PDB file of C-alpha atoms in Angstrom:
ATOM      1  CA  UNK A 174     -78.879 -45.431 -44.954  1.00 60.00           C
ATOM      2  CA  UNK A 175     -80.923 -42.203 -43.326  1.00 56.00           C
ATOM      3  CA  UNK A 176     -81.131 -44.847 -40.203  1.00 57.00           C
ATOM      4  CA  UNK A 177     -77.328 -45.315 -39.954  1.00 52.00           C
ATOM      5  CA  UNK A 178     -76.856 -41.576 -40.408  1.00 49.00           C
ATOM      6  CA  UNK A 179     -79.496 -40.945 -37.804  1.00 49.00           C
ATOM      7  CA  UNK A 180     -78.605 -43.009 -35.644  1.00 54.00           C
ATOM      8  CA  UNK A 181     -74.792 -42.030 -35.657  1.00 56.00           C
ATOM      9  CA  UNK A 182     -75.721 -38.490 -35.046  1.00 51.00           C
ATOM     10  CA  UNK A 183     -78.057 -39.490 -31.861  1.00 54.00           C
ATOM     11  CA  UNK A 184     -74.808 -41.710 -30.625  1.00 56.00           C
ATOM     12  CA  UNK A 185     -72.689 -38.598 -30.990  1.00 57.00           C
ATOM     13  CA  UNK A 186     -74.824 -36.480 -28.996  1.00 52.00           C
ATOM     14  CA  UNK A 187     -75.518 -38.743 -26.762  1.00 53.00           C
ATOM     15  CA  UNK A 188     -71.649 -38.677 -26.437  1.00 57.00           C
ATOM     16  CA  UNK A 189     -71.365 -35.289 -26.401  1.00 51.00           C
ATOM     17  CA  UNK A 190     -73.982 -34.722 -23.760  1.00 50.00           C
ATOM     18  CA  UNK A 191     -72.645 -37.751 -21.444  1.00 57.00           C
ATOM     19  CA  UNK A 192     -69.083 -36.298 -21.242  1.00 52.00           C
ATOM     20  CA  UNK A 193     -70.476 -32.649 -20.508  1.00 56.00           C
ATOM     21  CA  UNK A 194     -72.089 -34.333 -17.660  1.00 58.00           C
ATOM     22  CA  UNK A 195     -69.168 -36.202 -16.582  1.00 56.00           C
ATOM     23  CA  UNK A 196     -66.637 -32.633 -16.872  1.00 55.00           C
ATOM     24  CA  UNK A 197     -69.301 -30.747 -14.957  1.00 56.00           C
ATOM     25  CA  UNK A 198     -69.837 -33.770 -12.322  1.00 58.00           C
ATOM     26  CA  UNK A 199     -65.746 -33.551 -11.801  1.00 58.00           C
ATOM     27  CA  UNK A 200     -66.004 -29.485 -12.113  1.00 57.00           C
ATOM     28  CA  UNK A 201     -68.869 -29.518  -9.168  1.00 56.00           C
ATOM     29  CA  UNK A 202     -66.923 -32.332  -7.025  1.00 55.00           C
ATOM     30  CA  UNK A 203     -63.762 -30.107  -7.551  1.00 56.00           C
ATOM     31  CA  UNK A 204     -65.124 -27.240  -6.288  1.00 53.00           C
ATOM     32  CA  UNK A 205     -66.936 -28.956  -3.797  1.00 52.00           C
ATOM     33  CA  UNK A 206     -64.110 -29.953  -2.471  1.00 56.00           C
ATOM     34  CA  UNK A 207     -62.086 -27.014  -2.860  1.00 56.00           C
ATOM     35  CA  UNK A 208     -65.040 -25.385  -0.982  1.00 52.00           C
ATOM     36  CA  UNK A 209     -64.643 -27.550   1.624  1.00 52.00           C
ATOM     37  CA  UNK A 210     -60.946 -27.072   2.253  1.00 53.00           C
ATOM     38  CA  UNK A 211     -61.639 -23.606   2.689  1.00 58.00           C
ATOM     39  CA  UNK A 212     -64.217 -24.018   4.956  1.00 57.00           C
ATOM     40  CA  UNK A 213     -62.360 -26.468   6.839  1.00 50.00           C
ATOM     41  CA  UNK A 214     -59.376 -23.505   6.902  1.00 48.00           C
ATOM     42  CA  UNK A 215     -62.102 -20.569   8.114  1.00 54.00           C
ATOM     43  CA  UNK A 216     -63.484 -23.058  10.881  1.00 49.00           C
ATOM     44  CA  UNK A 217     -59.700 -22.755  12.311  1.00 49.00           C
ATOM     45  CA  UNK A 218     -58.998 -18.856  11.716  1.00 55.00           C
ATOM     46  CA  UNK A 219     -59.083 -17.219  15.159  1.00 64.00           C
ATOM     47  CA  UNK A 220     -57.432 -13.597  14.934  1.00 78.00           C
ATOM     48  CA  UNK A 221     -54.616 -12.396  17.347  1.00 84.00           C
ATOM     49  CA  UNK A 222     -56.924 -10.167  19.343  1.00 85.00           C
ATOM     50  CA  UNK A 223     -59.440 -13.117  19.918  1.00 88.00           C
ATOM     51  CA  UNK A 224     -56.790 -15.248  21.056  1.00 91.00           C
ATOM     52  CA  UNK A 225     -55.711 -12.898  23.405  1.00 89.00           C
ATOM     53  CA  UNK A 226     -58.914 -12.910  25.428  1.00 91.00           C
ATOM     54  CA  UNK A 227     -59.110 -16.302  25.509  1.00 92.00           C
ATOM     55  CA  UNK A 228     -58.332 -18.495  28.800  1.00 92.00           C
ATOM     56  CA  UNK A 229     -55.316 -20.577  29.148  1.00 91.00           C
ATOM     57  CA  UNK A 230     -57.434 -23.773  28.718  1.00 93.00           C
ATOM     58  CA  UNK A 231     -58.988 -22.228  25.555  1.00 94.00           C
ATOM     59  CA  UNK A 232     -55.762 -21.282  24.172  1.00 95.00           C
ATOM     60  CA  UNK A 233     -54.504 -25.212  24.547  1.00 95.00           C
ATOM     61  CA  UNK A 234     -57.710 -26.092  22.865  1.00 95.00           C
ATOM     62  CA  UNK A 235     -57.269 -24.061  19.795  1.00 95.00           C
ATOM     63  CA  UNK A 236     -54.227 -25.216  19.534  1.00 96.00           C
ATOM     64  CA  UNK A 237     -55.348 -28.681  19.478  1.00 96.00           C
ATOM     65  CA  UNK A 238     -58.136 -28.077  17.186  1.00 95.00           C
ATOM     66  CA  UNK A 239     -55.473 -26.220  14.838  1.00 95.00           C
ATOM     67  CA  UNK A 240     -53.362 -29.399  14.845  1.00 96.00           C
ATOM     68  CA  UNK A 241     -56.264 -31.626  14.095  1.00 96.00           C
ATOM     69  CA  UNK A 242     -57.115 -29.197  10.904  1.00 94.00           C
ATOM     70  CA  UNK A 243     -53.439 -29.801   9.564  1.00 95.00           C
ATOM     71  CA  UNK A 244     -54.214 -33.705   9.795  1.00 95.00           C
ATOM     72  CA  UNK A 245     -52.513 -34.361  13.227  1.00 96.00           C
ATOM     73  CA  UNK A 246     -53.742 -37.410  14.944  1.00 95.00           C
ATOM     74  CA  UNK A 247     -54.797 -38.961  17.952  1.00 96.00           C
ATOM     75  CA  UNK A 248     -54.430 -35.133  19.301  1.00 96.00           C
ATOM     76  CA  UNK A 249     -55.569 -34.465  22.738  1.00 94.00           C
ATOM     77  CA  UNK A 250     -55.371 -31.546  25.880  1.00 94.00           C
ATOM     78  CA  UNK A 251     -53.221 -32.794  28.642  1.00 89.00           C
ATOM     79  CA  UNK A 252     -52.325 -29.397  30.271  1.00 68.00           C
ATOM     80  CA  UNK A 253     -53.319 -28.462  33.883  1.00 66.00           C
ATOM     81  CA  UNK A 254     -52.206 -29.946  37.447  1.00 62.00           C
ATOM     82  CA  UNK A 255     -49.456 -32.900  36.527  1.00 59.00           C
ATOM     83  CA  UNK A 256     -48.924 -32.532  33.051  1.00 63.00           C
ATOM     84  CA  UNK A 257     -45.142 -32.953  32.903  1.00 75.00           C
ATOM     85  CA  UNK A 258     -44.217 -29.573  31.054  1.00 80.00           C
ATOM     86  CA  UNK A 259     -47.016 -30.247  28.402  1.00 93.00           C
ATOM     87  CA  UNK A 260     -49.909 -28.986  27.288  1.00 95.00           C
ATOM     88  CA  UNK A 261     -51.080 -31.257  23.857  1.00 96.00           C
ATOM     89  CA  UNK A 262     -50.195 -34.524  22.302  1.00 96.00           C
ATOM     90  CA  UNK A 263     -50.532 -35.816  19.368  1.00 96.00           C
ATOM     91  CA  UNK A 264     -49.280 -37.070  16.240  1.00 97.00           C
ATOM     92  CA  UNK A 265     -47.888 -35.348  12.837  1.00 97.00           C
ATOM     93  CA  UNK A 266     -49.869 -36.461   8.902  1.00 96.00           C
ATOM     94  CA  UNK A 267     -46.341 -38.595   9.141  1.00 96.00           C
ATOM     95  CA  UNK A 268     -46.946 -40.700  11.893  1.00 96.00           C
ATOM     96  CA  UNK A 269     -44.100 -39.249  14.575  1.00 97.00           C
ATOM     97  CA  UNK A 270     -45.080 -38.518  18.048  1.00 97.00           C
ATOM     98  CA  UNK A 271     -45.137 -34.673  19.046  1.00 97.00           C
ATOM     99  CA  UNK A 272     -45.797 -32.938  22.665  1.00 97.00           C
ATOM    100  CA  UNK A 273     -46.409 -29.186  22.694  1.00 97.00           C
ATOM    101  CA  UNK A 274     -46.531 -26.692  25.361  1.00 96.00           C
ATOM    102  CA  UNK A 275     -48.195 -23.486  24.827  1.00 96.00           C
ATOM    103  CA  UNK A 276     -47.945 -19.859  26.525  1.00 94.00           C
ATOM    104  CA  UNK A 277     -50.442 -17.201  26.629  1.00 92.00           C
ATOM    105  CA  UNK A 278     -48.199 -14.286  27.140  1.00 91.00           C
ATOM    106  CA  UNK A 279     -49.185 -10.729  27.176  1.00 89.00           C
ATOM    107  CA  UNK A 280     -47.337  -9.844  24.037  1.00 87.00           C
ATOM    108  CA  UNK A 281     -44.709  -7.440  25.639  1.00 87.00           C
ATOM    109  CA  UNK A 282     -43.259 -10.339  27.260  1.00 89.00           C
ATOM    110  CA  UNK A 283     -40.631 -13.338  26.302  1.00 90.00           C
ATOM    111  CA  UNK A 284     -40.333 -16.939  26.489  1.00 94.00           C
ATOM    112  CA  UNK A 285     -36.429 -17.048  28.548  1.00 94.00           C
ATOM    113  CA  UNK A 286     -34.580 -20.281  27.609  1.00 95.00           C
ATOM    114  CA  UNK A 287     -35.548 -22.145  31.429  1.00 95.00           C
ATOM    115  CA  UNK A 288     -38.851 -22.989  29.330  1.00 95.00           C
ATOM    116  CA  UNK A 289     -37.308 -24.367  26.402  1.00 95.00           C
ATOM    117  CA  UNK A 290     -35.289 -26.583  28.964  1.00 95.00           C
ATOM    118  CA  UNK A 291     -38.266 -28.059  30.321  1.00 94.00           C
ATOM    119  CA  UNK A 292     -40.041 -28.660  26.939  1.00 95.00           C
ATOM    120  CA  UNK A 293     -36.892 -30.645  25.931  1.00 95.00           C
ATOM    121  CA  UNK A 294     -37.259 -32.570  29.496  1.00 94.00           C
ATOM    122  CA  UNK A 295     -40.642 -33.167  28.381  1.00 94.00           C
ATOM    123  CA  UNK A 296     -39.861 -34.373  25.028  1.00 95.00           C
ATOM    124  CA  UNK A 297     -37.408 -36.619  26.686  1.00 95.00           C
ATOM    125  CA  UNK A 298     -39.934 -37.971  29.494  1.00 93.00           C
ATOM    126  CA  UNK A 299     -42.347 -38.986  26.858  1.00 94.00           C
ATOM    127  CA  UNK A 300     -40.313 -40.336  24.289  1.00 96.00           C
ATOM    128  CA  UNK A 301     -41.559 -38.034  21.348  1.00 96.00           C
ATOM    129  CA  UNK A 302     -40.481 -37.442  18.071  1.00 97.00           C
ATOM    130  CA  UNK A 303     -41.092 -33.892  17.454  1.00 97.00           C
ATOM    131  CA  UNK A 304     -41.463 -30.597  20.473  1.00 97.00           C
ATOM    132  CA  UNK A 305     -43.219 -27.827  19.944  1.00 97.00           C
ATOM    133  CA  UNK A 306     -43.522 -24.135  21.761  1.00 97.00           C
ATOM    134  CA  UNK A 307     -46.600 -22.003  20.963  1.00 97.00           C
ATOM    135  CA  UNK A 308     -46.372 -18.881  22.582  1.00 95.00           C
ATOM    136  CA  UNK A 309     -48.755 -15.416  21.947  1.00 93.00           C
ATOM    137  CA  UNK A 310     -45.443 -13.615  22.718  1.00 92.00           C
ATOM    138  CA  UNK A 311     -41.884 -14.029  21.446  1.00 91.00           C
ATOM    139  CA  UNK A 312     -38.718 -15.667  22.569  1.00 93.00           C
ATOM    140  CA  UNK A 313     -35.517 -14.175  23.571  1.00 91.00           C
ATOM    141  CA  UNK A 314     -32.437 -14.716  21.399  1.00 90.00           C
ATOM    142  CA  UNK A 315     -30.869 -17.075  23.871  1.00 93.00           C
ATOM    143  CA  UNK A 316     -34.268 -19.019  23.901  1.00 94.00           C
ATOM    144  CA  UNK A 317     -34.369 -19.011  20.032  1.00 93.00           C
ATOM    145  CA  UNK A 318     -30.394 -20.679  19.819  1.00 93.00           C
ATOM    146  CA  UNK A 319     -31.519 -23.015  22.103  1.00 95.00           C
ATOM    147  CA  UNK A 320     -34.678 -24.439  20.381  1.00 95.00           C
ATOM    148  CA  UNK A 321     -32.556 -24.424  16.963  1.00 94.00           C
ATOM    149  CA  UNK A 322     -29.348 -26.121  18.734  1.00 95.00           C
ATOM    150  CA  UNK A 323     -31.874 -28.599  20.950  1.00 95.00           C
ATOM    151  CA  UNK A 324     -34.434 -29.409  17.577  1.00 94.00           C
ATOM    152  CA  UNK A 325     -37.461 -27.235  18.932  1.00 96.00           C
ATOM    153  CA  UNK A 326     -39.801 -25.884  16.934  1.00 96.00           C
ATOM    154  CA  UNK A 327     -40.808 -21.953  18.257  1.00 95.00           C
ATOM    155  CA  UNK A 328     -44.086 -20.549  17.408  1.00 95.00           C
ATOM    156  CA  UNK A 329     -44.064 -17.461  18.079  1.00 92.00           C
ATOM    157  CA  UNK A 330     -46.638 -14.707  17.808  1.00 90.00           C
ATOM    158  CA  UNK A 331     -45.954 -13.307  14.079  1.00 87.00           C
ATOM    159  CA  UNK A 332     -45.743 -17.355  13.172  1.00 89.00           C
ATOM    160  CA  UNK A 333     -48.926 -18.121  15.126  1.00 91.00           C
ATOM    161  CA  UNK A 334     -50.878 -15.579  12.979  1.00 88.00           C
ATOM    162  CA  UNK A 335     -49.667 -17.624  10.018  1.00 88.00           C
ATOM    163  CA  UNK A 336     -51.045 -20.582  11.330  1.00 92.00           C
ATOM    164  CA  UNK A 337     -54.213 -18.939  12.629  1.00 90.00           C
ATOM    165  CA  UNK A 338     -54.592 -17.726   8.448  1.00 87.00           C
ATOM    166  CA  UNK A 339     -54.238 -21.663   7.129  1.00 89.00           C
ATOM    167  CA  UNK A 340     -50.217 -22.347   6.873  1.00 91.00           C
ATOM    168  CA  UNK A 341     -49.872 -25.757   7.836  1.00 94.00           C
ATOM    169  CA  UNK A 342     -48.144 -26.600  11.254  1.00 95.00           C
ATOM    170  CA  UNK A 343     -45.558 -28.868   9.151  1.00 94.00           C
ATOM    171  CA  UNK A 344     -44.662 -25.865   6.925  1.00 92.00           C
ATOM    172  CA  UNK A 345     -43.975 -23.762   9.967  1.00 92.00           C
ATOM    173  CA  UNK A 346     -41.231 -26.077  10.744  1.00 92.00           C
ATOM    174  CA  UNK A 347     -39.240 -24.985   7.494  1.00 90.00           C
ATOM    175  CA  UNK A 348     -38.974 -21.198   9.072  1.00 88.00           C
ATOM    176  CA  UNK A 349     -38.505 -22.523  12.683  1.00 89.00           C
ATOM    177  CA  UNK A 350     -36.291 -19.254  14.316  1.00 84.00           C
ATOM    178  CA  UNK A 351     -36.986 -16.812  11.756  1.00 79.00           C
ATOM    179  CA  UNK A 352     -38.736 -13.505  11.831  1.00 68.00           C
ATOM    180  CA  UNK A 353     -38.141 -12.176  14.999  1.00 65.00           C
ATOM    181  CA  UNK A 354     -34.141 -11.746  15.495  1.00 57.00           C
ATOM    182  CA  UNK A 355     -33.060  -8.135  13.548  1.00 59.00           C
ATOM    183  CA  UNK A 356     -33.209  -4.752  15.308  1.00 64.00           C
ATOM    184  CA  UNK A 357     -35.710  -3.553  13.001  1.00 66.00           C
ATOM    185  CA  UNK A 358     -38.296  -5.970  13.768  1.00 63.00           C
ATOM    186  CA  UNK A 359     -37.772  -5.692  17.606  1.00 64.00           C
ATOM    187  CA  UNK A 360     -37.990  -1.851  17.367  1.00 69.00           C
ATOM    188  CA  UNK A 361     -41.068  -2.441  15.518  1.00 67.00           C
ATOM    189  CA  UNK A 362     -42.503  -5.128  17.931  1.00 67.00           C
ATOM    190  CA  UNK A 363     -41.853  -2.631  20.754  1.00 69.00           C
ATOM    191  CA  UNK A 364     -43.621   0.201  18.920  1.00 67.00           C
ATOM    192  CA  UNK A 365     -46.532  -2.025  18.590  1.00 68.00           C
ATOM    193  CA  UNK A 366     -46.951  -4.102  21.848  1.00 70.00           C
ATOM    194  CA  UNK A 367     -44.949  -1.670  24.091  1.00 65.00           C
ATOM    195  CA  UNK A 368     -43.049  -3.053  27.133  1.00 62.00           C
ATOM    196  CA  UNK A 369     -43.528  -4.200  30.266  1.00 58.00           C
ATOM    197  CA  UNK A 370     -45.900  -1.639  32.322  1.00 48.00           C
ATOM    198  CA  UNK A 371     -44.250  -0.177  35.254  1.00 45.00           C
ATOM    199  CA  UNK A 372     -44.622  -1.085  38.866  1.00 43.00           C
ATOM    200  CA  UNK A 373     -45.812  -4.882  37.583  1.00 43.00           C
ATOM    201  CA  UNK A 374     -44.098  -7.520  39.584  1.00 41.00           C
ATOM    202  CA  UNK A 375     -42.697 -10.562  37.780  1.00 40.00           C
ATOM    203  CA  UNK A 376     -45.260 -13.210  37.366  1.00 38.00           C
ATOM    204  CA  UNK A 377     -43.098 -16.153  36.794  1.00 37.00           C
ATOM    205  CA  UNK A 378     -45.257 -18.875  37.497  1.00 36.00           C
ATOM    206  CA  UNK A 379     -46.146 -21.731  34.580  1.00 38.00           C
ATOM    207  CA  UNK A 380     -48.240 -20.347  32.232  1.00 42.00           C
ATOM    208  CA  UNK A 381     -48.170 -16.704  33.418  1.00 41.00           C
ATOM    209  CA  UNK A 382     -50.180 -13.795  31.373  1.00 39.00           C
ATOM    210  CA  UNK A 383     -50.940 -10.240  31.878  1.00 39.00           C
ATOM    211  CA  UNK A 384     -54.059 -11.702  32.730  1.00 37.00           C
ATOM    212  CA  UNK A 385     -55.238 -14.710  34.815  1.00 34.00           C
ATOM    213  CA  UNK A 386     -55.629 -17.782  33.158  1.00 38.00           C
ATOM    214  CA  UNK A 387     -52.255 -18.197  31.161  1.00 47.00           C
ATOM    215  CA  UNK A 388     -51.639 -21.534  28.705  1.00 58.00           C
TER     216      UNK A 388
END
């Protein structure tokens, strides 16, 4: 009888130890996965000040890396001479094709409608499903209206900050066109970044910025 009791107790202990080991393993794996996700997000973080110091090519590479971080596939930088108005191409996690235009402008500048029209034409040229315009500055009201009317995703400076901090690209689609339209925001923006320096010519070249090498 005692042998059966001892055997039953030992079996119970083995079961408890086995369950705890299994639970510990699950917790460790869960924590490891969480750490890896956090590490992936941290590796894609760049402050906007760091972005401002990038060259145009570096900014395009940074945008491409953010796309990869968020699960986009076939991502490649294609910016440069003869890029047909597109700096990055790839596919969203759901398989839709994507074209991205990058403009590393000084923060006081604004993106006009003509730049959005160029990207709309590029989307048709590449038969892409989604067009995304990423800038370190902001969009004019008319440019934002054009983007919304033509299904172009606009990522202005404030939204770029969210993207840098880990917000997935596809989540940014849901706030497209928001965050910069009211008067209070424009006042805060002007107080923060100022306006175009006096006596400065209009750098209208593609990818122009306050410093050489805009994206």
